[in-house]
Amino acid sequence: MRRWWHTYPASMALPIEDYALIGDRRTAALVGSNGSIDWLCLPRFDSAACLAGLLGTDDHGHWQLEPAGDYSTRRRYVDDSTVLETTFTTADGEVTLTDHMPRSDERADVVRVLTGVRGRVTMRHQWRIRFDYGQVRPWVRREQLGGAEVITAIAGPDKLHLSGTRLPVATDHTHDDEFEVAAGQTMAFALTWVPSHVELDDLGDPAARIAVDVEEDAAWVAEACGRDVPQAEAVRRSLLTLRLMTHEQTGGIVAAPTTSLPEDFGGERNWDYRFCWLRDAALTLQALVRSGYTEEAKLWRGWLLRALAGDPQDMQVLYAVDGARRIPELTLDHLPGYADSRPVRIGNGAVLQRQHDVLGEVMDALAEMRDAEPQPSDDSWPLQRILVAELTKWWREPDHGLWEIRGEPQHFTHSKAMVWVALDRAVRAMEDHGLTGPLEEWRALRDEVREEVLDRGFDPVRNTFVQHYDTTEVDASLLVLGLVGLVEPDDPRMLGTIAAVEEDLIRDGLVLRYRTSSGVDGLQGDEHPFLACSFWLVSALACAGQVDRARDLLDRLVGLCNDVGLLAEEYDARHDRMVGNFPQAFSHLTLVQAALHVADAERR
């Protein structure tokens, strides 16, 4: 059904869960249940937005096809594909809107097809382009292209063509139209981006790709995703979503296609996630490999080698989609922010942080790839050796941790545990695959790191691992210590940690990352339960033998997905709404891993 926040005027963005994702594996758009595309960056995930109404109002850019008057909405993705179908029902009839971004070279297309189902429905069409995150009004004109009339919008390096069955009319820096769609009638529209210096002879028929892409998506899902897992439909949707967030040319995997969707409504916890975090990408790779998708993993490995090439000793925690290193954090003060949450940020200051855990996730993912390949490639081993050797020099220093705290660096237990993982996977590569390196030295250091974590990162009084060496607080990241092998998943210390996390970090049945009241992150305000942490709890319970509890929690978490199977970063259970950037790779990859852990536990 159509839903609005009663405190918001209709010109503001919808609740986060009312959006769906479409994309061409180079960029993506968010489509609202009201037929409005409120977020679109072209031509790449981390490009400036030309439709930025999500972080402001309609005047910051949106493209809407919506029935006039009252209506209800139901949505779905067509079969196992990324083609979105929205059906609007009014008192006079029913119409279906199909949204898709076909994959093509050197351009980007957004295709929208209206099909009359029954009766007659009056539709409103509004097309409002604003380049550079809603700040720049383009030069707009009508022209002939390939024998058809189009509307062209140009500003700086960007050019957009709007083509279609019936073009809207210019009125005061926007384009509007109203028309009827009768049963059996089809009307198609396409938005095409090219660099502003490129002249196209013909736009072709982008809508012709819809059926082809539906078949290709279904074939990809069938290729390796047929494993018997609980919540199989949610797993398939999560894998398709992760694939949409993987740039098909560079192999870079973005953490989310959005920026500044707040973790705390009206607060400052607003971050740009349209970049490639080594940690998130490595964990995504593991979810893909465990589901049978090794080709996508090879694509990311190629991206990794290029991103770190030249000076791997200066490994960053995140990079641009193409592997670029400079990602300065800026604020966009002209945007009011989603739900009045400011500042709106582009870029991410975490690029300057040191986070010791990152190499552990990368080494773990590459180890899984090596074990999964019939003839594993050793191309990445020289790079891994350099990175591990560098890690041995500074692993004893405090860091900012996987949560990228902006407070004082600490000796985070999870970070030190992942240092152990990096060393352990390097040792295993030499022991099991015959790769060369300082085996005895790294084996000894691995054991030293483990002993330190078990000593300084553990509270024997409460029988739990702790967030960092100088606190008795717990952190949800501790749930992975049994999953990565530092201790056995059913070790009494791990069982005590699970109990402590449940006692301290559960809010409304979901898991917080940590208690913000401790002040460890150096930020004002609070946040909501982090969905990946709840999926980690599922995995920890399953691997510890508490399978029924794990399955129950998995079922509840999947029930939080929106109507088309997507998850944001966090969830506010008290108000039944999603929070944070959307959709979030971390949420979907941990959903996949949790389902696989439950499946393995049930088979045991």
PDB file of C-alpha atoms in Angstrom, residues 33-169:
ATOM      1  CA  SER A  33       6.782   2.792  -4.190  1.00  0.00           C
ATOM      2  CA  ASN A  34       5.230   6.029  -5.488  1.00  0.00           C
ATOM      3  CA  GLY A  35       6.958   5.596  -8.863  1.00  0.00           C
ATOM      4  CA  SER A  36       9.629   8.207  -8.122  1.00  0.00           C
ATOM      5  CA  ILE A  37      13.313   7.661  -8.804  1.00  0.00           C
ATOM      6  CA  ASP A  38      14.826   9.757  -6.022  1.00  0.00           C
ATOM      7  CA  TRP A  39      18.473   8.698  -6.248  1.00  0.00           C
ATOM      8  CA  LEU A  40      20.639   8.159  -9.318  1.00  0.00           C
ATOM      9  CA  CYS A  41      24.374   8.715  -9.788  1.00  0.00           C
ATOM     10  CA  LEU A  42      25.689   8.602 -13.358  1.00  0.00           C
ATOM     11  CA  PRO A  43      27.658   6.972 -14.801  1.00  0.00           C
ATOM     12  CA  ARG A  44      29.170   5.284 -11.731  1.00  0.00           C
ATOM     13  CA  PHE A  45      28.162   4.446  -8.163  1.00  0.00           C
ATOM     14  CA  ASP A  46      30.453   7.173  -6.808  1.00  0.00           C
ATOM     15  CA  SER A  47      29.602   9.804  -9.452  1.00  0.00           C
ATOM     16  CA  ALA A  48      27.637  12.922  -8.566  1.00  0.00           C
ATOM     17  CA  ALA A  49      23.872  12.381  -8.403  1.00  0.00           C
ATOM     18  CA  CYS A  50      21.587  13.851 -11.069  1.00  0.00           C
ATOM     19  CA  LEU A  51      18.498  12.762  -9.086  1.00  0.00           C
ATOM     20  CA  ALA A  52      19.103  13.589  -5.426  1.00  0.00           C
ATOM     21  CA  GLY A  53      15.599  14.071  -4.016  1.00  0.00           C
ATOM     22  CA  LEU A  54      16.377  11.279  -1.524  1.00  0.00           C
ATOM     23  CA  LEU A  55      18.526  13.734   0.436  1.00  0.00           C
ATOM     24  CA  GLY A  56      16.287  16.743   0.022  1.00  0.00           C
ATOM     25  CA  THR A  57      13.103  17.498  -1.865  1.00  0.00           C
ATOM     26  CA  ASP A  58      11.772  16.891  -5.354  1.00  0.00           C
ATOM     27  CA  ASP A  59      13.511  20.102  -6.406  1.00  0.00           C
ATOM     28  CA  HIS A  60      16.879  18.373  -5.926  1.00  0.00           C
ATOM     29  CA  GLY A  61      15.979  15.983  -8.729  1.00  0.00           C
ATOM     30  CA  HIS A  62      13.524  13.164  -9.244  1.00  0.00           C
ATOM     31  CA  TRP A  63      11.712  11.317 -12.037  1.00  0.00           C
ATOM     32  CA  GLN A  64       8.186  10.205 -11.211  1.00  0.00           C
ATOM     33  CA  LEU A  65       5.404   8.284 -12.930  1.00  0.00           C
ATOM     34  CA  GLU A  66       2.446   8.119 -10.541  1.00  0.00           C
ATOM     35  CA  PRO A  67      -1.348   7.791 -10.764  1.00  0.00           C
ATOM     36  CA  ALA A  68      -3.316  10.973 -10.176  1.00  0.00           C
ATOM     37  CA  GLY A  69      -5.432  10.686  -7.038  1.00  0.00           C
ATOM     38  CA  ASP A  70      -5.523   7.813  -4.551  1.00  0.00           C
ATOM     39  CA  TYR A  71      -3.973   4.441  -5.304  1.00  0.00           C
ATOM     40  CA  SER A  72      -2.460   1.358  -3.716  1.00  0.00           C
ATOM     41  CA  THR A  73       0.831  -0.251  -4.674  1.00  0.00           C
ATOM     42  CA  ARG A  74       2.304  -3.728  -4.842  1.00  0.00           C
ATOM     43  CA  ARG A  75       5.790  -4.517  -6.101  1.00  0.00           C
ATOM     44  CA  ARG A  76       7.997  -7.413  -7.067  1.00  0.00           C
ATOM     45  CA  TYR A  77      11.131  -8.253  -8.971  1.00  0.00           C
ATOM     46  CA  VAL A  78      10.305 -10.232 -12.102  1.00  0.00           C
ATOM     47  CA  ASP A  79      11.245 -13.840 -11.275  1.00  0.00           C
ATOM     48  CA  ASP A  80      14.882 -14.130 -10.129  1.00  0.00           C
ATOM     49  CA  SER A  81      15.934 -10.894 -11.805  1.00  0.00           C
ATOM     50  CA  THR A  82      16.704  -7.261 -11.039  1.00  0.00           C
ATOM     51  CA  VAL A  83      13.827  -5.959 -13.171  1.00  0.00           C
ATOM     52  CA  LEU A  84      11.347  -4.157 -10.914  1.00  0.00           C
ATOM     53  CA  GLU A  85       7.596  -4.282 -11.478  1.00  0.00           C
ATOM     54  CA  THR A  86       5.259  -1.879  -9.613  1.00  0.00           C
ATOM     55  CA  THR A  87       1.502  -2.264  -9.991  1.00  0.00           C
ATOM     56  CA  PHE A  88      -0.687   0.734  -9.200  1.00  0.00           C
ATOM     57  CA  THR A  89      -4.385   0.121  -8.502  1.00  0.00           C
ATOM     58  CA  THR A  90      -6.914   2.952  -8.555  1.00  0.00           C
ATOM     59  CA  ALA A  91     -10.693   3.096  -8.438  1.00  0.00           C
ATOM     60  CA  ASP A  92     -10.724   3.226 -12.250  1.00  0.00           C
ATOM     61  CA  GLY A  93      -8.160   0.621 -13.215  1.00  0.00           C
ATOM     62  CA  GLU A  94      -4.711  -0.866 -12.864  1.00  0.00           C
ATOM     63  CA  VAL A  95      -1.375  -0.118 -14.500  1.00  0.00           C
ATOM     64  CA  THR A  96       2.066  -1.725 -14.190  1.00  0.00           C
ATOM     65  CA  LEU A  97       5.345   0.207 -14.226  1.00  0.00           C
ATOM     66  CA  THR A  98       8.429  -1.805 -15.175  1.00  0.00           C
ATOM     67  CA  ASP A  99      11.797  -0.248 -14.223  1.00  0.00           C
ATOM     68  CA  HIS A 100      15.151  -1.502 -15.429  1.00  0.00           C
ATOM     69  CA  MET A 101      18.705  -0.400 -16.167  1.00  0.00           C
ATOM     70  CA  PRO A 102      19.981  -2.461 -19.128  1.00  0.00           C
ATOM     71  CA  ARG A 103      23.676  -3.201 -19.282  1.00  0.00           C
ATOM     72  CA  SER A 104      25.513  -1.435 -22.107  1.00  0.00           C
ATOM     73  CA  ASP A 105      28.905   0.069 -22.914  1.00  0.00           C
ATOM     74  CA  GLU A 106      29.869   3.750 -22.780  1.00  0.00           C
ATOM     75  CA  ARG A 107      26.378   4.868 -21.769  1.00  0.00           C
ATOM     76  CA  ALA A 108      23.787   4.297 -19.074  1.00  0.00           C
ATOM     77  CA  ASP A 109      20.043   3.843 -19.552  1.00  0.00           C
ATOM     78  CA  VAL A 110      17.066   3.863 -17.220  1.00  0.00           C
ATOM     79  CA  VAL A 111      14.016   2.303 -18.882  1.00  0.00           C
ATOM     80  CA  ARG A 112      10.455   2.768 -17.612  1.00  0.00           C
ATOM     81  CA  VAL A 113       7.539   0.974 -19.291  1.00  0.00           C
ATOM     82  CA  LEU A 114       3.885   1.587 -18.392  1.00  0.00           C
ATOM     83  CA  THR A 115       1.399  -1.156 -19.272  1.00  0.00           C
ATOM     84  CA  GLY A 116      -2.350  -0.854 -18.832  1.00  0.00           C
ATOM     85  CA  VAL A 117      -3.772  -3.911 -17.072  1.00  0.00           C
ATOM     86  CA  ARG A 118      -7.462  -3.039 -16.755  1.00  0.00           C
ATOM     87  CA  GLY A 119      -9.700  -0.002 -16.978  1.00  0.00           C
ATOM     88  CA  ARG A 120      -8.132   3.409 -17.447  1.00  0.00           C
ATOM     89  CA  VAL A 121      -5.622   5.093 -15.151  1.00  0.00           C
ATOM     90  CA  THR A 122      -4.675   8.770 -15.272  1.00  0.00           C
ATOM     91  CA  MET A 123      -0.925   9.109 -14.795  1.00  0.00           C
ATOM     92  CA  ARG A 124       1.204  12.083 -13.863  1.00  0.00           C
ATOM     93  CA  HIS A 125       4.736  12.386 -15.239  1.00  0.00           C
ATOM     94  CA  GLN A 126       7.367  14.680 -13.729  1.00  0.00           C
ATOM     95  CA  TRP A 127      10.991  14.794 -14.879  1.00  0.00           C
ATOM     96  CA  ARG A 128      13.258  17.125 -12.930  1.00  0.00           C
ATOM     97  CA  ILE A 129      17.001  16.842 -13.559  1.00  0.00           C
ATOM     98  CA  ARG A 130      19.502  18.532 -11.249  1.00  0.00           C
ATOM     99  CA  PHE A 131      23.171  17.719 -11.754  1.00  0.00           C
ATOM    100  CA  ASP A 132      25.884  17.769  -9.069  1.00  0.00           C
ATOM    101  CA  TYR A 133      23.725  16.493  -6.203  1.00  0.00           C
ATOM    102  CA  GLY A 134      20.757  18.743  -6.929  1.00  0.00           C
ATOM    103  CA  GLN A 135      22.751  21.962  -7.192  1.00  0.00           C
ATOM    104  CA  VAL A 136      23.091  22.537 -10.946  1.00  0.00           C
ATOM    105  CA  ARG A 137      20.159  23.205 -13.244  1.00  0.00           C
ATOM    106  CA  PRO A 138      21.079  21.929 -16.713  1.00  0.00           C
ATOM    107  CA  TRP A 139      20.616  23.576 -20.100  1.00  0.00           C
ATOM    108  CA  VAL A 140      17.537  21.783 -21.497  1.00  0.00           C
ATOM    109  CA  ARG A 141      16.266  21.727 -25.084  1.00  0.00           C
ATOM    110  CA  ARG A 142      14.209  19.589 -27.440  1.00  0.00           C
ATOM    111  CA  GLU A 143      15.909  18.111 -30.465  1.00  0.00           C
ATOM    112  CA  GLN A 144      15.653  15.349 -33.049  1.00  0.00           C
ATOM    113  CA  LEU A 145      17.749  12.231 -32.546  1.00  0.00           C
ATOM    114  CA  GLY A 146      17.495   9.280 -34.906  1.00  0.00           C
ATOM    115  CA  GLY A 147      14.258  10.638 -36.334  1.00  0.00           C
ATOM    116  CA  ALA A 148      12.579  10.956 -32.919  1.00  0.00           C
ATOM    117  CA  GLU A 149      12.081  13.925 -30.648  1.00  0.00           C
ATOM    118  CA  VAL A 150      13.999  13.855 -27.350  1.00  0.00           C
ATOM    119  CA  ILE A 151      14.599  16.204 -24.434  1.00  0.00           C
ATOM    120  CA  THR A 152      18.306  16.830 -23.841  1.00  0.00           C
ATOM    121  CA  ALA A 153      19.796  18.137 -20.584  1.00  0.00           C
ATOM    122  CA  ILE A 154      23.468  19.185 -20.451  1.00  0.00           C
ATOM    123  CA  ALA A 155      25.697  20.485 -17.666  1.00  0.00           C
ATOM    124  CA  GLY A 156      29.497  20.246 -17.639  1.00  0.00           C
ATOM    125  CA  PRO A 157      30.636  16.690 -18.418  1.00  0.00           C
ATOM    126  CA  ASP A 158      27.147  15.143 -18.390  1.00  0.00           C
ATOM    127  CA  LYS A 159      24.407  14.823 -20.973  1.00  0.00           C
ATOM    128  CA  LEU A 160      21.012  13.155 -20.584  1.00  0.00           C
ATOM    129  CA  HIS A 161      18.451  12.331 -23.251  1.00  0.00           C
ATOM    130  CA  LEU A 162      14.815  11.633 -22.333  1.00  0.00           C
ATOM    131  CA  SER A 163      12.987   9.713 -25.044  1.00  0.00           C
ATOM    132  CA  GLY A 164       9.591   8.088 -25.012  1.00  0.00           C
ATOM    133  CA  THR A 165       6.090   7.565 -26.293  1.00  0.00           C
ATOM    134  CA  ARG A 166       4.983  10.961 -25.010  1.00  0.00           C
ATOM    135  CA  LEU A 167       7.391  13.609 -23.703  1.00  0.00           C
ATOM    136  CA  PRO A 168       6.484  15.919 -20.805  1.00  0.00           C
ATOM    137  CA  VAL A 169       6.249  19.686 -21.290  1.00  0.00           C
TER     138      VAL A 169
END
